[in-house]
Coordinates of C-alpha atoms and ligand atoms in Angstrom, one line a residue:
X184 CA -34.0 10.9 -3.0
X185 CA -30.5 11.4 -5.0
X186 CA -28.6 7.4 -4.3
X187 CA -25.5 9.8 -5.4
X188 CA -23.0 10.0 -2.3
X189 CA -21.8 13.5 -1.5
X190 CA -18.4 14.2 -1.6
X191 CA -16.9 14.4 1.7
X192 CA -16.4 18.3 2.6
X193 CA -12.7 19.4 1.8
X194 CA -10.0 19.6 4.2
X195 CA -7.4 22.0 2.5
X196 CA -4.9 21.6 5.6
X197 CA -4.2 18.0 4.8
X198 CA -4.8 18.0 1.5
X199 CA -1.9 16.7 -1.3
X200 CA -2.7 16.4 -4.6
X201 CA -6.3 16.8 -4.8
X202 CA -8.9 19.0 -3.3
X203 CA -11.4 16.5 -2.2
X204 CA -10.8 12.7 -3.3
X205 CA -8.1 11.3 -5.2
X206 CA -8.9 9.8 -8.2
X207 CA -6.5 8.3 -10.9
X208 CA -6.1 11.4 -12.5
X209 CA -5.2 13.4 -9.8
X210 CA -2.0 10.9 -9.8
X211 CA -1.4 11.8 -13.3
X212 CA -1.8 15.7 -13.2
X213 CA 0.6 15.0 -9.9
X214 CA 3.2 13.3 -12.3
X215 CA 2.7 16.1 -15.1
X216 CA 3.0 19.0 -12.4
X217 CA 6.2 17.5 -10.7
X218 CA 4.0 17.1 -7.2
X219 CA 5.0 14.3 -5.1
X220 CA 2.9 11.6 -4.3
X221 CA 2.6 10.3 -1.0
X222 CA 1.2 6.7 -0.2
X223 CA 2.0 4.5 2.9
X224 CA 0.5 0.9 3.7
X225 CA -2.5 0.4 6.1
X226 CA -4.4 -2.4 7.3
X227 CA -7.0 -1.8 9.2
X228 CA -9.9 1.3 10.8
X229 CA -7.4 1.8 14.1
X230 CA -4.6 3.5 11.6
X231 CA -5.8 4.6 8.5
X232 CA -7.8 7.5 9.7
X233 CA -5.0 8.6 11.4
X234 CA -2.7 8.5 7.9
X235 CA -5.4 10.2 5.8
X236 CA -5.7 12.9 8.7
X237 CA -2.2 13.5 8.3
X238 CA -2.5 14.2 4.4
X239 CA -0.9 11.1 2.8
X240 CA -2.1 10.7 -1.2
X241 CA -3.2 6.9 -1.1
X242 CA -3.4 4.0 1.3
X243 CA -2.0 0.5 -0.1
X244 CA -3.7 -2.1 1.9
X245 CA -0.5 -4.2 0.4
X246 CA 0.0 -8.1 1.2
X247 CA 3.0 -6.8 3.4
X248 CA -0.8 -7.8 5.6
X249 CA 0.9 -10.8 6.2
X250 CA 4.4 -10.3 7.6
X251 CA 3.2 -7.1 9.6
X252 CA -0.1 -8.3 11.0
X253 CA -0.9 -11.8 10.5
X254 CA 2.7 -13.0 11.1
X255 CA 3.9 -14.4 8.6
X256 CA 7.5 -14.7 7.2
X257 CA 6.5 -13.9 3.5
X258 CA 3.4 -12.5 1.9
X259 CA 2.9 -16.2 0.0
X260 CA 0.8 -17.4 2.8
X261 CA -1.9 -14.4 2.3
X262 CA -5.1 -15.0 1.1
X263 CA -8.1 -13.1 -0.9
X264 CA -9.8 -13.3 2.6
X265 CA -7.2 -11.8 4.3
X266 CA -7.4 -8.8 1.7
X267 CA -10.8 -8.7 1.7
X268 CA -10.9 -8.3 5.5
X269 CA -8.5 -5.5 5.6
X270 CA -9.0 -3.4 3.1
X271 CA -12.8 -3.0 3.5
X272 CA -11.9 -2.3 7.8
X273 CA -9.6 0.8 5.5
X274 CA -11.9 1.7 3.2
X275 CA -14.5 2.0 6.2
X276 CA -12.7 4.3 8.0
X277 CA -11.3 6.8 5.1
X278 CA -12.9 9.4 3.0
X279 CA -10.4 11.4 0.8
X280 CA -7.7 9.3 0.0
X281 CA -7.3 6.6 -2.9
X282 CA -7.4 3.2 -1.6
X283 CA -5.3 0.2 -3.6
X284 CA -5.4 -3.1 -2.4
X285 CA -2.7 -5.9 -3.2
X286 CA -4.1 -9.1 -5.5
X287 CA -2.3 -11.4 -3.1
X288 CA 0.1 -14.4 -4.8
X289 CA -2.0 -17.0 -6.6
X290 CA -5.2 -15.0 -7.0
X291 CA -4.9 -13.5 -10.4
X292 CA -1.3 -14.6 -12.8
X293 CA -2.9 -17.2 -14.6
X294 CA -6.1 -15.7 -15.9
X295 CA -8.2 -12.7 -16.9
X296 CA -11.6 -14.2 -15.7
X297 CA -9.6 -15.3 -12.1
X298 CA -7.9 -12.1 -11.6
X299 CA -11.5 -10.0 -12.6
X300 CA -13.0 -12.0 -9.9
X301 CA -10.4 -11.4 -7.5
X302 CA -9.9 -7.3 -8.1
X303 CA -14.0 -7.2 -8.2
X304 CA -14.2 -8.4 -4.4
X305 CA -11.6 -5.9 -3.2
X306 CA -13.3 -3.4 -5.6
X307 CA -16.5 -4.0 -4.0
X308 CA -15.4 -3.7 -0.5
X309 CA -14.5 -0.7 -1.3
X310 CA -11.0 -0.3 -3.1
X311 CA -10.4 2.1 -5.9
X312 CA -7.7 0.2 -7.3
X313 CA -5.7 -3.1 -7.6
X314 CA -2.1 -3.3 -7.0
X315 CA -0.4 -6.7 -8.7
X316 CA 3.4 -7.9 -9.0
X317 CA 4.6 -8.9 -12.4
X318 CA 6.3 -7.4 -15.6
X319 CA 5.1 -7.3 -19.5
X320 CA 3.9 -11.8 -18.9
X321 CA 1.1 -9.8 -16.7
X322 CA 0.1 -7.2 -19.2
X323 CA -2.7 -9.5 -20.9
X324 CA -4.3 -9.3 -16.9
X325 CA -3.9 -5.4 -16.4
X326 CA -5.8 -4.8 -19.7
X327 CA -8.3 -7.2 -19.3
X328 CA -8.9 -5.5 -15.5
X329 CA -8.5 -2.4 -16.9
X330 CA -11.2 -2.9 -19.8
X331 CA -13.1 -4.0 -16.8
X332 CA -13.0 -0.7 -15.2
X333 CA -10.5 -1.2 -12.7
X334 CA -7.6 1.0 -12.4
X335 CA -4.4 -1.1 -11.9
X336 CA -1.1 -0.2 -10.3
X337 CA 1.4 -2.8 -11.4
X338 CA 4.4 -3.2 -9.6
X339 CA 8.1 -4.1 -10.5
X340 CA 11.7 -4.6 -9.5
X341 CA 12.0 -6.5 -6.3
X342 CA 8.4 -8.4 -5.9
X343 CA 7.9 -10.1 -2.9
X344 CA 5.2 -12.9 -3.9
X345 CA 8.6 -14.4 -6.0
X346 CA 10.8 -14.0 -3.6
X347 CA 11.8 -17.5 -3.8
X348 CA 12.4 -17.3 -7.4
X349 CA 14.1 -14.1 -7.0
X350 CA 16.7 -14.8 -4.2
X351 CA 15.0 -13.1 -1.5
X352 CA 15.1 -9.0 -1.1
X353 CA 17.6 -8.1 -3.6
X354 CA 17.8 -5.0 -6.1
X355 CA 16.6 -5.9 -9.5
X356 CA 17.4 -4.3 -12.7
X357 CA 21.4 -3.9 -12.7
X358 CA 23.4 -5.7 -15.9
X359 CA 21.7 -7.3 -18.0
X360 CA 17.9 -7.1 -16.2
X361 CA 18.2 -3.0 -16.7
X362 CA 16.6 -3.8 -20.1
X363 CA 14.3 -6.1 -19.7
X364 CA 12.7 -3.7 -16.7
X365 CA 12.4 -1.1 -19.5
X366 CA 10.8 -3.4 -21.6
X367 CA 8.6 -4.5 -19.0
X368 CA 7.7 -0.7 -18.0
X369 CA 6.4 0.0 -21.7
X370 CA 4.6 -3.1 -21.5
X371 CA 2.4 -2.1 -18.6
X372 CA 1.8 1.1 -19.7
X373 CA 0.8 -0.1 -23.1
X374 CA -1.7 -2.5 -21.4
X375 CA -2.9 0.4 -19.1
X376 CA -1.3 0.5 -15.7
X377 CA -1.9 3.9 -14.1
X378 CA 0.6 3.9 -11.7
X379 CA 3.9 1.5 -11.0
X380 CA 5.5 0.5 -7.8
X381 CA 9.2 0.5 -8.4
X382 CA 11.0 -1.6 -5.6
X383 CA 14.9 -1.9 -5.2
X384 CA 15.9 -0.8 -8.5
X385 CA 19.0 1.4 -8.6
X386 CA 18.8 5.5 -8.2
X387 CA 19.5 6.5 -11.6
X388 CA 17.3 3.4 -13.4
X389 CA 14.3 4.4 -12.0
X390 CA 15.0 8.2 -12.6
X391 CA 14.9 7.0 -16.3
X392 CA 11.9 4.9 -15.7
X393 CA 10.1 8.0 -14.6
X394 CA 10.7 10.7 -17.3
X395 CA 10.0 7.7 -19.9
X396 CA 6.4 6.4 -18.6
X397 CA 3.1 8.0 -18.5
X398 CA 2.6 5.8 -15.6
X399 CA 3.3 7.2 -12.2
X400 CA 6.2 5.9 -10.6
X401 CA 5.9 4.9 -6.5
X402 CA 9.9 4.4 -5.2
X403 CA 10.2 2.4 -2.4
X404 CA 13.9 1.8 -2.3
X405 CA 14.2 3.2 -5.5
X406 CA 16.0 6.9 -4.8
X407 CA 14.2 10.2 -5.1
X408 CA 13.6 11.3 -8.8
X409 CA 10.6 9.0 -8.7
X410 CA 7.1 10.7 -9.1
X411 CA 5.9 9.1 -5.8
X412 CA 7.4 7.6 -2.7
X413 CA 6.2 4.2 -0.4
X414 CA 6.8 2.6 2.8
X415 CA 5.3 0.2 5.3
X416 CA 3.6 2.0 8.0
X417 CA 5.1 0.3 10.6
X418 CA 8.6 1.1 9.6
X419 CA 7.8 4.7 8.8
X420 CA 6.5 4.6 12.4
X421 CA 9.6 3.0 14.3
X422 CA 6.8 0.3 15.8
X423 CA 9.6 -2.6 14.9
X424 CA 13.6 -3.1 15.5
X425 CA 14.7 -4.1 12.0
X426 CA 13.9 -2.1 9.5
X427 CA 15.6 -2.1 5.6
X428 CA 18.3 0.3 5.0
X429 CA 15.6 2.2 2.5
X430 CA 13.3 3.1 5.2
X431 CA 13.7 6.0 7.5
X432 CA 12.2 5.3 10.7
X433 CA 9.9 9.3 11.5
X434 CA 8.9 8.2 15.0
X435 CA 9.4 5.6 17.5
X436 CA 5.9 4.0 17.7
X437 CA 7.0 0.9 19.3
X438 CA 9.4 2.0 22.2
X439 CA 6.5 5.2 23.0
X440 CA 3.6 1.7 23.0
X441 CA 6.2 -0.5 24.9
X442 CA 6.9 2.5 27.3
X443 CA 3.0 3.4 27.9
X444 CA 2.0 -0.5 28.2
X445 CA 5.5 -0.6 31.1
X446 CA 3.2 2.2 32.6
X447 CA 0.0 0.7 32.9
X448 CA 1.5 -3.1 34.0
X449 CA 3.6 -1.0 37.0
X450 CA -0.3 1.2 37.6
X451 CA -2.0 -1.6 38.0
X452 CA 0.3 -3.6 40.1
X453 CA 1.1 -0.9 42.4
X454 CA -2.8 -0.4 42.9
X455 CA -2.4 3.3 41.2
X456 CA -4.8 2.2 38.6
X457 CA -7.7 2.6 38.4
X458 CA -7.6 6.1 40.3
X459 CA -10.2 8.3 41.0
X460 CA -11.7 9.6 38.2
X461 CA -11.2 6.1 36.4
X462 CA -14.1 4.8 38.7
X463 CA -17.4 6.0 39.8
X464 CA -19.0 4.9 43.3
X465 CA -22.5 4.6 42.9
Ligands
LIG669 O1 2.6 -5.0 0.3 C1 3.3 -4.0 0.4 O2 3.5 -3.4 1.4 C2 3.9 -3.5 -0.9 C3 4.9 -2.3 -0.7 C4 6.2 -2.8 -0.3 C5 5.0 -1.5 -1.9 O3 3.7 -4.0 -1.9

């Protein structure tokens, strides 16, 4: 008996940039064609299907975990539990689309050995990359990950695990910072980052980020000439009130849940629910 998994049957209709899974080179042939690539947060089984059924490119089960699900007011308090958690509940519920997962903050910046251990439990859950924050001090990390097997998307500009160093959410790369991002772009694709997660950097610098890397640029805040474009899930959706001045909200999730949950409360209290058909009798 072949141990060989098929791959899952092709769904042309919600297919991006590949015709059955996407794999890292789909993302560069994407780049070199001039296709745009489409990825979006998830966090858990409930949502994911529904993004991959939609046709997005790749899922980031990013550390944004934290302030979205778990609560909290930065993605410092995340942990490599936490991660693990959600992104095998993804990778469980998806077929076609490339999964990343987020090294959370203090799991892999100091050391090649920590950080293989780290990207090997997400990897073994079921992740098909590693997304971690950091410039050309993080290259030594990528290549060692990367010389490990591990494709690595590394991810620059505004980086939430320092915000405190970093002065809270704040475009990065104007003055004199516009040439150290360069520098810190040819560094990670020198060590072997496939992809790069551009966040808050002016229009026009990460234009000329893109046409000078090989690596596949993702724009979250970051204008349109990027290769790729980002966004939490829940402020795509419209499921919160604030959202950044980047996002644009494509539905309202929240008030359609808030209005539908209104609906059941006033069911139940006016006796109206359960109604027949809800109920059987024998
Ligand atoms: O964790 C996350 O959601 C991210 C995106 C903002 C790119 O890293």
């Amino acid at each position: 008996m072949s141990r060989i998994t098929p791959e899952p049957a092709q769904t042309p209709s919600t297919t991006g940039i590949a015709p059955g899974r996407v794999r890292i080179h789909h993302i560069a042939q994407a780049k070199a064609l001039g296709t745009p690539i489409t990825m979006l947060t998830a966090y858990d089984a409930l949502t994911a299907p529904i993004f991959e059924a939609a046709g997005v490119d790749m899922l980031l089960v990013g550390d944004s975990y934290g302030n979205v699900v778990l609560g909290h007011s930065s993605t410092i308090p995340v942990t490599l539990d936490d991660m693990e958690r959600a992104t095998a509940s993804v990778c469980r519920s998806v077929h076609r689309v490339m999964v990343v997962a987020d090294l959370p903050f203090g799991t892999y910046e100091d050391d090649p050995r920590r950080a293989f251990d780290s990207a090997a439990r997400l990897m073994r859950v079921g992740a098909h990359a590693v997304k971690l924050e950091g410039g050309a001090q993080r290259a030594p990390i990528i290549r060692a990950l990367v010389d490990a097997g591990i494709p690595v998307c590394a991810h620059v500009g505004y980086t939430p695990q320092s915000e405190n160093l970093l002065g809270g959410p704040r475009m990065q790369g104007r003055g004199d910072s516009r040439e150290r991002l360069l520098a810190d772009i040819r560094a990670l694709e020198e060590a072997g980052a496939f992809a790069v997660v551009l966040e808050m950097v002016p229009a026009s610098l990460a234009a000329e980020i893109t046409a000078a890397t090989t690596m596949a640029t993702i724009g979250i805040g970051a204008g349109p000439a990027t290769d790729g474009q980002v966004l939490v899930s829940s402020d795509m959706a419209g499921m919160t009130e604030w959202v950044p001045s980047f996002v644009r909200r494509f539905g309202e999730l929240g008030a359609a849940l808030e209005s539908a949950t209104r609906d059941y409360v006033e069911s139940v209290r006016a006796r109206a629910f359960p109604g027949e058909g809800n109920y059987r009798d024998e």
